[in-house]
mmCIF file with all atom_site columns, N, CA and C in Angstrom:
data_model
loop_
_atom_site.group_PDB
_atom_site.id
_atom_site.type_symbol
_atom_site.label_atom_id
_atom_site.label_alt_id
_atom_site.label_comp_id
_atom_site.label_asym_id
_atom_site.label_entity_id
_atom_site.label_seq_id
_atom_site.pdbx_PDB_ins_code
_atom_site.Cartn_x
_atom_site.Cartn_y
_atom_site.Cartn_z
_atom_site.occupancy
_atom_site.B_iso_or_equiv
_atom_site.pdbx_formal_charge
_atom_site.auth_seq_id
_atom_site.auth_comp_id
_atom_site.auth_asym_id
_atom_site.auth_atom_id
_atom_site.pdbx_PDB_model_num
ATOM 1   N N  . SER U 1 1  ? -1.401  3.998   -5.177  1.00 58.00 ? 1  SER U N  1
ATOM 2   C CA . SER U 1 1  ? -0.585  3.939   -3.549  1.00 58.00 ? 1  SER U CA 1
ATOM 3   C C  . SER U 1 1  ? 0.368   3.048   -4.147  1.00 58.00 ? 1  SER U C  1
ATOM 4   N N  . GLU U 1 2  ? 1.174   2.922   -3.265  1.00 81.00 ? 2  GLU U N  1
ATOM 5   C CA . GLU U 1 2  ? 2.382   2.321   -3.142  1.00 81.00 ? 2  GLU U CA 1
ATOM 6   C C  . GLU U 1 2  ? 1.820   0.635   -3.037  1.00 81.00 ? 2  GLU U C  1
ATOM 7   N N  . LEU U 1 3  ? 2.536   -0.445  -4.103  1.00 87.00 ? 3  LEU U N  1
ATOM 8   C CA . LEU U 1 3  ? 1.949   -2.020  -3.876  1.00 87.00 ? 3  LEU U CA 1
ATOM 9   C C  . LEU U 1 3  ? 2.852   -2.295  -2.615  1.00 87.00 ? 3  LEU U C  1
ATOM 10  N N  . LYS U 1 4  ? 2.321   -3.040  -1.730  1.00 92.00 ? 4  LYS U N  1
ATOM 11  C CA . LYS U 1 4  ? 2.766   -3.936  -0.668  1.00 92.00 ? 4  LYS U CA 1
ATOM 12  C C  . LYS U 1 4  ? 2.631   -5.260  -0.554  1.00 92.00 ? 4  LYS U C  1
ATOM 13  N N  . LYS U 1 5  ? 3.828   -5.838  0.401   1.00 95.00 ? 5  LYS U N  1
ATOM 14  C CA . LYS U 1 5  ? 3.383   -7.341  0.329   1.00 95.00 ? 5  LYS U CA 1
ATOM 15  C C  . LYS U 1 5  ? 1.960   -7.447  0.697   1.00 95.00 ? 5  LYS U C  1
ATOM 16  N N  . GLY U 1 6  ? 1.409   -8.365  0.281   1.00 95.00 ? 6  GLY U N  1
ATOM 17  C CA . GLY U 1 6  ? 0.130   -8.484  0.661   1.00 95.00 ? 6  GLY U CA 1
ATOM 18  C C  . GLY U 1 6  ? -0.826  -8.083  -0.075  1.00 95.00 ? 6  GLY U C  1
ATOM 19  N N  . ASN U 1 7  ? -0.577  -7.065  -0.764  1.00 94.00 ? 7  ASN U N  1
ATOM 20  C CA . ASN U 1 7  ? -1.748  -6.455  -1.664  1.00 94.00 ? 7  ASN U CA 1
ATOM 21  C C  . ASN U 1 7  ? -2.277  -7.155  -2.478  1.00 94.00 ? 7  ASN U C  1
ATOM 22  N N  . ILE U 1 8  ? -3.581  -7.214  -2.969  1.00 94.00 ? 8  ILE U N  1
ATOM 23  C CA . ILE U 1 8  ? -4.102  -7.910  -4.044  1.00 94.00 ? 8  ILE U CA 1
ATOM 24  C C  . ILE U 1 8  ? -4.280  -7.034  -5.553  1.00 94.00 ? 8  ILE U C  1
ATOM 25  N N  . VAL U 1 9  ? -4.055  -7.348  -6.527  1.00 90.00 ? 9  VAL U N  1
ATOM 26  C CA . VAL U 1 9  ? -4.093  -6.805  -7.765  1.00 90.00 ? 9  VAL U CA 1
ATOM 27  C C  . VAL U 1 9  ? -5.069  -7.485  -8.673  1.00 90.00 ? 9  VAL U C  1
ATOM 28  N N  . LYS U 1 10 ? -6.067  -6.395  -9.199  1.00 91.00 ? 10 LYS U N  1
ATOM 29  C CA . LYS U 1 10 ? -6.420  -6.639  -10.329 1.00 91.00 ? 10 LYS U CA 1
ATOM 30  C C  . LYS U 1 10 ? -6.465  -6.740  -11.330 1.00 91.00 ? 10 LYS U C  1
ATOM 31  N N  . ILE U 1 11 ? -6.666  -7.945  -12.195 1.00 89.00 ? 11 ILE U N  1
ATOM 32  C CA . ILE U 1 11 ? -6.563  -7.671  -13.652 1.00 89.00 ? 11 ILE U CA 1
ATOM 33  C C  . ILE U 1 11 ? -7.468  -7.293  -14.600 1.00 89.00 ? 11 ILE U C  1
ATOM 34  N N  . LEU U 1 12 ? -7.172  -5.912  -15.394 1.00 90.00 ? 12 LEU U N  1
ATOM 35  C CA . LEU U 1 12 ? -8.623  -5.572  -16.030 1.00 90.00 ? 12 LEU U CA 1
ATOM 36  C C  . LEU U 1 12 ? -8.831  -5.997  -17.469 1.00 90.00 ? 12 LEU U C  1
ATOM 37  N N  . ILE U 1 13 ? -7.820  -6.768  -17.770 1.00 89.00 ? 13 ILE U N  1
ATOM 38  C CA . ILE U 1 13 ? -8.061  -7.040  -19.254 1.00 89.00 ? 13 ILE U CA 1
ATOM 39  C C  . ILE U 1 13 ? -7.598  -8.535  -19.514 1.00 89.00 ? 13 ILE U C  1
ATOM 40  N N  . ASP U 1 14 ? -7.690  -9.329  -20.528 1.00 90.00 ? 14 ASP U N  1
ATOM 41  C CA . ASP U 1 14 ? -7.391  -10.732 -20.472 1.00 90.00 ? 14 ASP U CA 1
ATOM 42  C C  . ASP U 1 14 ? -5.817  -10.469 -21.063 1.00 90.00 ? 14 ASP U C  1
ATOM 43  N N  . ASN U 1 15 ? -5.172  -11.795 -20.867 1.00 85.00 ? 15 ASN U N  1
ATOM 44  C CA . ASN U 1 15 ? -3.710  -11.794 -21.204 1.00 85.00 ? 15 ASN U CA 1
ATOM 45  C C  . ASN U 1 15 ? -3.935  -13.371 -21.436 1.00 85.00 ? 15 ASN U C  1
ATOM 46  N N  . SER U 1 16 ? -4.198  -13.664 -22.545 1.00 84.00 ? 16 SER U N  1
ATOM 47  C CA . SER U 1 16 ? -3.912  -15.330 -22.644 1.00 84.00 ? 16 SER U CA 1
ATOM 48  C C  . SER U 1 16 ? -2.446  -15.567 -22.713 1.00 84.00 ? 16 SER U C  1
ATOM 49  N N  . GLY U 1 17 ? -1.623  -14.933 -23.204 1.00 81.00 ? 17 GLY U N  1
ATOM 50  C CA . GLY U 1 17 ? -0.183  -15.639 -23.153 1.00 81.00 ? 17 GLY U CA 1
ATOM 51  C C  . GLY U 1 17 ? 0.307   -15.765 -21.862 1.00 81.00 ? 17 GLY U C  1
ATOM 52  N N  . MET U 1 18 ? -0.309  -14.970 -20.572 1.00 80.00 ? 18 MET U N  1
ATOM 53  C CA . MET U 1 18 ? 0.293   -15.387 -19.324 1.00 80.00 ? 18 MET U CA 1
ATOM 54  C C  . MET U 1 18 ? -1.043  -16.174 -18.672 1.00 80.00 ? 18 MET U C  1
ATOM 55  N N  . GLY U 1 19 ? -2.018  -16.761 -19.261 1.00 83.00 ? 19 GLY U N  1
ATOM 56  C CA . GLY U 1 19 ? -3.372  -17.380 -18.756 1.00 83.00 ? 19 GLY U CA 1
ATOM 57  C C  . GLY U 1 19 ? -4.061  -16.386 -17.883 1.00 83.00 ? 19 GLY U C  1
ATOM 58  N N  . LEU U 1 20 ? -3.890  -15.067 -17.939 1.00 88.00 ? 20 LEU U N  1
ATOM 59  C CA . LEU U 1 20 ? -4.409  -14.203 -17.159 1.00 88.00 ? 20 LEU U CA 1
ATOM 60  C C  . LEU U 1 20 ? -6.149  -13.995 -17.480 1.00 88.00 ? 20 LEU U C  1
ATOM 61  N N  . LYS U 1 21 ? -7.328  -13.871 -16.861 1.00 90.00 ? 21 LYS U N  1
ATOM 62  C CA . LYS U 1 21 ? -8.663  -13.288 -17.629 1.00 90.00 ? 21 LYS U CA 1
ATOM 63  C C  . LYS U 1 21 ? -8.943  -12.178 -16.794 1.00 90.00 ? 21 LYS U C  1
ATOM 64  N N  . ALA U 1 22 ? -9.651  -11.249 -17.274 1.00 92.00 ? 22 ALA U N  1
ATOM 65  C CA . ALA U 1 22 ? -10.125 -10.073 -16.623 1.00 92.00 ? 22 ALA U CA 1
ATOM 66  C C  . ALA U 1 22 ? -11.067 -10.072 -15.728 1.00 92.00 ? 22 ALA U C  1
ATOM 67  N N  . GLY U 1 23 ? -10.479 -9.755  -14.399 1.00 92.00 ? 23 GLY U N  1
ATOM 68  C CA . GLY U 1 23 ? -11.317 -9.921  -13.219 1.00 92.00 ? 23 GLY U CA 1
ATOM 69  C C  . GLY U 1 23 ? -10.174 -10.730 -12.398 1.00 92.00 ? 23 GLY U C  1
ATOM 70  N N  . ASP U 1 24 ? -9.295  -11.524 -12.930 1.00 92.00 ? 24 ASP U N  1
ATOM 71  C CA . ASP U 1 24 ? -8.324  -12.666 -12.092 1.00 92.00 ? 24 ASP U CA 1
ATOM 72  C C  . ASP U 1 24 ? -7.910  -11.550 -10.855 1.00 92.00 ? 24 ASP U C  1
ATOM 73  N N  . THR U 1 25 ? -7.541  -12.157 -10.020 1.00 92.00 ? 25 THR U N  1
ATOM 74  C CA . THR U 1 25 ? -6.367  -11.268 -8.801  1.00 92.00 ? 25 THR U CA 1
ATOM 75  C C  . THR U 1 25 ? -4.720  -12.225 -8.838  1.00 92.00 ? 25 THR U C  1
ATOM 76  N N  . LEU U 1 26 ? -4.480  -11.405 -8.464  1.00 92.00 ? 26 LEU U N  1
ATOM 77  C CA . LEU U 1 26 ? -2.788  -11.222 -7.686  1.00 92.00 ? 26 LEU U CA 1
ATOM 78  C C  . LEU U 1 26 ? -2.544  -11.230 -6.871  1.00 92.00 ? 26 LEU U C  1
ATOM 79  N N  . ARG U 1 27 ? -1.590  -11.779 -5.959  1.00 95.00 ? 27 ARG U N  1
ATOM 80  C CA . ARG U 1 27 ? -1.178  -11.406 -4.285  1.00 95.00 ? 27 ARG U CA 1
ATOM 81  C C  . ARG U 1 27 ? 0.592   -11.050 -4.624  1.00 95.00 ? 27 ARG U C  1
ATOM 82  N N  . VAL U 1 28 ? 0.518   -9.561  -3.832  1.00 95.00 ? 28 VAL U N  1
ATOM 83  C CA . VAL U 1 28 ? 2.044   -9.069  -4.071  1.00 95.00 ? 28 VAL U CA 1
ATOM 84  C C  . VAL U 1 28 ? 3.002   -10.357 -2.955  1.00 95.00 ? 28 VAL U C  1
ATOM 85  N N  . PHE U 1 29 ? 3.694   -10.617 -3.199  1.00 96.00 ? 29 PHE U N  1
ATOM 86  C CA . PHE U 1 29 ? 4.272   -11.365 -2.197  1.00 96.00 ? 29 PHE U CA 1
ATOM 87  C C  . PHE U 1 29 ? 6.066   -10.529 -2.132  1.00 96.00 ? 29 PHE U C  1
ATOM 88  N N  . LYS U 1 30 ? 6.439   -9.841  -2.781  1.00 95.00 ? 30 LYS U N  1
ATOM 89  C CA . LYS U 1 30 ? 7.815   -8.963  -2.676  1.00 95.00 ? 30 LYS U CA 1
ATOM 90  C C  . LYS U 1 30 ? 7.809   -7.564  -3.612  1.00 95.00 ? 30 LYS U C  1
ATOM 91  N N  . THR U 1 31 ? 8.421   -7.044  -3.021  1.00 93.00 ? 31 THR U N  1
ATOM 92  C CA . THR U 1 31 ? 8.820   -5.889  -4.030  1.00 93.00 ? 31 THR U CA 1
ATOM 93  C C  . THR U 1 31 ? 9.944   -5.159  -3.716  1.00 93.00 ? 31 THR U C  1
ATOM 94  N N  . GLY U 1 32 ? 10.432  -4.524  -4.536  1.00 91.00 ? 32 GLY U N  1
ATOM 95  C CA . GLY U 1 32 ? 12.000  -3.822  -4.241  1.00 91.00 ? 32 GLY U CA 1
ATOM 96  C C  . GLY U 1 32 ? 12.048  -2.787  -5.291  1.00 91.00 ? 32 GLY U C  1
ATOM 97  N N  . ARG U 1 33 ? 13.303  -2.264  -5.654  1.00 88.00 ? 33 ARG U N  1
ATOM 98  C CA . ARG U 1 33 ? 14.020  -1.695  -6.609  1.00 88.00 ? 33 ARG U CA 1
ATOM 99  C C  . ARG U 1 33 ? 15.138  -2.516  -7.532  1.00 88.00 ? 33 ARG U C  1
ATOM 100 N N  . SER U 1 34 ? 14.835  -2.627  -8.822  1.00 83.00 ? 34 SER U N  1
ATOM 101 C CA . SER U 1 34 ? 16.023  -3.470  -9.160  1.00 83.00 ? 34 SER U CA 1
ATOM 102 C C  . SER U 1 34 ? 17.634  -2.786  -9.592  1.00 83.00 ? 34 SER U C  1
ATOM 103 N N  . SER U 1 35 ? 18.454  -2.810  -9.106  1.00 84.00 ? 35 SER U N  1
ATOM 104 C CA . SER U 1 35 ? 20.059  -1.886  -9.070  1.00 84.00 ? 35 SER U CA 1
ATOM 105 C C  . SER U 1 35 ? 20.019  -1.923  -10.527 1.00 84.00 ? 35 SER U C  1
ATOM 106 N N  . TRP U 1 36 ? 19.731  -2.841  -11.654 1.00 77.00 ? 36 TRP U N  1
ATOM 107 C CA . TRP U 1 36 ? 20.449  -2.483  -13.060 1.00 77.00 ? 36 TRP U CA 1
ATOM 108 C C  . TRP U 1 36 ? 19.462  -1.690  -13.738 1.00 77.00 ? 36 TRP U C  1
ATOM 109 N N  . ASP U 1 37 ? 18.303  -1.591  -13.650 1.00 75.00 ? 37 ASP U N  1
ATOM 110 C CA . ASP U 1 37 ? 17.539  -0.722  -14.413 1.00 75.00 ? 37 ASP U CA 1
ATOM 111 C C  . ASP U 1 37 ? 17.177  0.098   -13.633 1.00 75.00 ? 37 ASP U C  1
ATOM 112 N N  . ARG U 1 38 ? 17.368  0.197   -12.542 1.00 79.00 ? 38 ARG U N  1
ATOM 113 C CA . ARG U 1 38 ? 16.409  1.425   -11.600 1.00 79.00 ? 38 ARG U CA 1
ATOM 114 C C  . ARG U 1 38 ? 14.964  1.419   -11.746 1.00 79.00 ? 38 ARG U C  1
ATOM 115 N N  . MET U 1 39 ? 14.224  0.117   -11.997 1.00 82.00 ? 39 MET U N  1
ATOM 116 C CA . MET U 1 39 ? 12.503  -0.004  -11.893 1.00 82.00 ? 39 MET U CA 1
ATOM 117 C C  . MET U 1 39 ? 12.347  -0.351  -10.613 1.00 82.00 ? 39 MET U C  1
ATOM 118 N N  . ASP U 1 40 ? 11.286  0.265   -10.207 1.00 85.00 ? 40 ASP U N  1
ATOM 119 C CA . ASP U 1 40 ? 10.391  -0.490  -9.012  1.00 85.00 ? 40 ASP U CA 1
ATOM 120 C C  . ASP U 1 40 ? 9.741   -1.734  -9.382  1.00 85.00 ? 40 ASP U C  1
ATOM 121 N N  . TYR U 1 41 ? 9.764   -2.418  -8.753  1.00 89.00 ? 41 TYR U N  1
ATOM 122 C CA . TYR U 1 41 ? 8.806   -4.150  -9.042  1.00 89.00 ? 41 TYR U CA 1
ATOM 123 C C  . TYR U 1 41 ? 7.679   -4.355  -7.825  1.00 89.00 ? 41 TYR U C  1
ATOM 124 N N  . ALA U 1 42 ? 6.842   -5.414  -8.376  1.00 90.00 ? 42 ALA U N  1
ATOM 125 C CA . ALA U 1 42 ? 6.455   -5.637  -7.448  1.00 90.00 ? 42 ALA U CA 1
ATOM 126 C C  . ALA U 1 42 ? 5.981   -7.423  -7.911  1.00 90.00 ? 42 ALA U C  1
ATOM 127 N N  . ASP U 1 43 ? 6.574   -8.493  -7.075  1.00 92.00 ? 43 ASP U N  1
ATOM 128 C CA . ASP U 1 43 ? 5.949   -9.836  -7.801  1.00 92.00 ? 43 ASP U CA 1
ATOM 129 C C  . ASP U 1 43 ? 5.122   -10.400 -6.863  1.00 92.00 ? 43 ASP U C  1
ATOM 130 N N  . CYS U 1 44 ? 4.135   -10.954 -7.760  1.00 93.00 ? 44 CYS U N  1
ATOM 131 C CA . CYS U 1 44 ? 2.565   -11.256 -7.141  1.00 93.00 ? 44 CYS U CA 1
ATOM 132 C C  . CYS U 1 44 ? 2.568   -12.951 -8.104  1.00 93.00 ? 44 CYS U C  1
ATOM 133 N N  . LYS U 1 45 ? 2.106   -13.578 -7.004  1.00 93.00 ? 45 LYS U N  1
ATOM 134 C CA . LYS U 1 45 ? 1.492   -15.039 -7.302  1.00 93.00 ? 45 LYS U CA 1
ATOM 135 C C  . LYS U 1 45 ? -0.033  -15.012 -8.017  1.00 93.00 ? 45 LYS U C  1
ATOM 136 N N  . THR U 1 46 ? -0.272  -15.954 -9.183  1.00 89.00 ? 46 THR U N  1
ATOM 137 C CA . THR U 1 46 ? -1.608  -15.808 -9.266  1.00 89.00 ? 46 THR U CA 1
ATOM 138 C C  . THR U 1 46 ? -2.193  -17.421 -8.613  1.00 89.00 ? 46 THR U C  1
ATOM 139 N N  . TYR U 1 47 ? -3.407  -17.347 -8.499  1.00 85.00 ? 47 TYR U N  1
ATOM 140 C CA . TYR U 1 47 ? -4.126  -18.291 -7.940  1.00 85.00 ? 47 TYR U CA 1
ATOM 141 C C  . TYR U 1 47 ? -3.736  -19.637 -8.166  1.00 85.00 ? 47 TYR U C  1
ATOM 142 N N  . LYS U 1 48 ? -2.974  -20.046 -9.246  1.00 83.00 ? 48 LYS U N  1
ATOM 143 C CA . LYS U 1 48 ? -2.543  -21.151 -9.638  1.00 83.00 ? 48 LYS U CA 1
ATOM 144 C C  . LYS U 1 48 ? -1.308  -21.325 -9.269  1.00 83.00 ? 48 LYS U C  1
ATOM 145 N N  . GLY U 1 49 ? -0.217  -20.103 -8.359  1.00 88.00 ? 49 GLY U N  1
ATOM 146 C CA . GLY U 1 49 ? 0.986   -20.112 -8.182  1.00 88.00 ? 49 GLY U CA 1
ATOM 147 C C  . GLY U 1 49 ? 2.042   -19.735 -9.093  1.00 88.00 ? 49 GLY U C  1
ATOM 148 N N  . TYR U 1 50 ? 1.747   -19.418 -10.620 1.00 88.00 ? 50 TYR U N  1
ATOM 149 C CA . TYR U 1 50 ? 2.385   -18.323 -10.955 1.00 88.00 ? 50 TYR U CA 1
ATOM 150 C C  . TYR U 1 50 ? 3.125   -17.287 -10.664 1.00 88.00 ? 50 TYR U C  1
ATOM 151 N N  . THR U 1 51 ? 4.088   -16.674 -10.924 1.00 90.00 ? 51 THR U N  1
ATOM 152 C CA . THR U 1 51 ? 4.612   -15.216 -10.366 1.00 90.00 ? 51 THR U CA 1
ATOM 153 C C  . THR U 1 51 ? 4.751   -14.671 -11.639 1.00 90.00 ? 51 THR U C  1
ATOM 154 N N  . VAL U 1 52 ? 4.017   -13.312 -11.312 1.00 88.00 ? 52 VAL U N  1
ATOM 155 C CA . VAL U 1 52 ? 3.981   -12.256 -12.312 1.00 88.00 ? 52 VAL U CA 1
ATOM 156 C C  . VAL U 1 52 ? 4.638   -11.209 -11.515 1.00 88.00 ? 52 VAL U C  1
ATOM 157 N N  . GLU U 1 53 ? 5.702   -10.684 -12.490 1.00 88.00 ? 53 GLU U N  1
ATOM 158 C CA . GLU U 1 53 ? 6.426   -9.633  -12.374 1.00 88.00 ? 53 GLU U CA 1
ATOM 159 C C  . GLU U 1 53 ? 5.873   -7.838  -12.714 1.00 88.00 ? 53 GLU U C  1
ATOM 160 N N  . ILE U 1 54 ? 5.279   -7.212  -11.830 1.00 85.00 ? 54 ILE U N  1
ATOM 161 C CA . ILE U 1 54 ? 5.136   -5.876  -12.492 1.00 85.00 ? 54 ILE U CA 1
ATOM 162 C C  . ILE U 1 54 ? 6.074   -4.668  -12.261 1.00 85.00 ? 54 ILE U C  1
ATOM 163 N N  . MET U 1 55 ? 6.140   -4.308  -13.652 1.00 81.00 ? 55 MET U N  1
ATOM 164 C CA . MET U 1 55 ? 7.518   -3.194  -12.974 1.00 81.00 ? 55 MET U CA 1
ATOM 165 C C  . MET U 1 55 ? 6.982   -1.976  -13.377 1.00 81.00 ? 55 MET U C  1
ATOM 166 N N  . LYS U 1 56 ? 7.781   -0.992  -12.672 1.00 75.00 ? 56 LYS U N  1
ATOM 167 C CA . LYS U 1 56 ? 7.303   0.585   -12.833 1.00 75.00 ? 56 LYS U CA 1
ATOM 168 C C  . LYS U 1 56 ? 8.421   1.382   -12.336 1.00 75.00 ? 56 LYS U C  1
ATOM 169 N N  . ASN U 1 57 ? 8.842   2.553   -13.397 1.00 63.00 ? 57 ASN U N  1
ATOM 170 C CA . ASN U 1 57 ? 10.259  3.422   -13.205 1.00 63.00 ? 57 ASN U CA 1
ATOM 171 C C  . ASN U 1 57 ? 9.535   4.596   -11.959 1.00 63.00 ? 57 ASN U C  1
ATOM 172 N N  . TYR U 1 58 ? 8.360   4.493   -11.502 1.00 52.00 ? 58 TYR U N  1
ATOM 173 C CA . TYR U 1 58 ? 8.126   5.554   -10.421 1.00 52.00 ? 58 TYR U CA 1
ATOM 174 C C  . TYR U 1 58 ? 7.781   4.586   -8.946  1.00 52.00 ? 58 TYR U C  1
ATOM 175 N N  . ASN U 1 59 ? 7.855   5.285   -7.644  1.00 51.00 ? 59 ASN U N  1
ATOM 176 C CA . ASN U 1 59 ? 7.617   4.530   -6.398  1.00 51.00 ? 59 ASN U CA 1
ATOM 177 C C  . ASN U 1 59 ? 6.236   4.401   -6.257  1.00 51.00 ? 59 ASN U C  1
ATOM 178 N N  . ASP U 1 60 ? 5.143   5.045   -6.974  1.00 48.00 ? 60 ASP U N  1
ATOM 179 C CA . ASP U 1 60 ? 4.096   4.941   -6.580  1.00 48.00 ? 60 ASP U CA 1
ATOM 180 C C  . ASP U 1 60 ? 3.130   3.931   -7.415  1.00 48.00 ? 60 ASP U C  1
ATOM 181 N N  . PHE U 1 61 ? 4.102   3.692   -8.409  1.00 50.00 ? 61 PHE U N  1
ATOM 182 C CA . PHE U 1 61 ? 2.843   2.428   -8.691  1.00 50.00 ? 61 PHE U CA 1
ATOM 183 C C  . PHE U 1 61 ? 1.803   2.950   -9.690  1.00 50.00 ? 61 PHE U C  1
ATOM 184 N N  . GLU U 1 62 ? 1.709   4.556   -9.640  1.00 49.00 ? 62 GLU U N  1
ATOM 185 C CA . GLU U 1 62 ? 0.597   5.083   -10.542 1.00 49.00 ? 62 GLU U CA 1
ATOM 186 C C  . GLU U 1 62 ? 0.556   4.656   -11.608 1.00 49.00 ? 62 GLU U C  1
ATOM 187 N N  . LEU U 1 63 ? 0.775   3.856   -12.587 1.00 47.00 ? 63 LEU U N  1
ATOM 188 C CA . LEU U 1 63 ? 1.155   4.193   -13.759 1.00 47.00 ? 63 LEU U CA 1
ATOM 189 C C  . LEU U 1 63 ? 1.674   2.584   -14.265 1.00 47.00 ? 63 LEU U C  1
ATOM 190 N N  . VAL U 1 64 ? 0.925   1.526   -13.599 1.00 47.00 ? 64 VAL U N  1
ATOM 191 C CA . VAL U 1 64 ? 1.854   0.206   -13.805 1.00 47.00 ? 64 VAL U CA 1
ATOM 192 C C  . VAL U 1 64 ? 1.299   -0.087  -15.244 1.00 47.00 ? 64 VAL U C  1
ATOM 193 N N  . CYS U 1 65 ? 2.196   -0.765  -15.670 1.00 42.00 ? 65 CYS U N  1
ATOM 194 C CA . CYS U 1 65 ? 2.258   -1.770  -17.448 1.00 42.00 ? 65 CYS U CA 1
ATOM 195 C C  . CYS U 1 65 ? 2.596   -2.791  -17.228 1.00 42.00 ? 65 CYS U C  1
#
């Protein structure tokens, strides 16, 4: 389903480059659509306060990458 402000996103795999481990959670604080690349995005905060952007070129975020 579409990500909305306040949603919680669970990390499925470790990403040491971003300091994320499988099982960590992010909270969505902003969503929108980029005018320059026509991608939907969700800005999320980690429990340490870092911002992570999830981008998707479909409105439903079904294939979040």
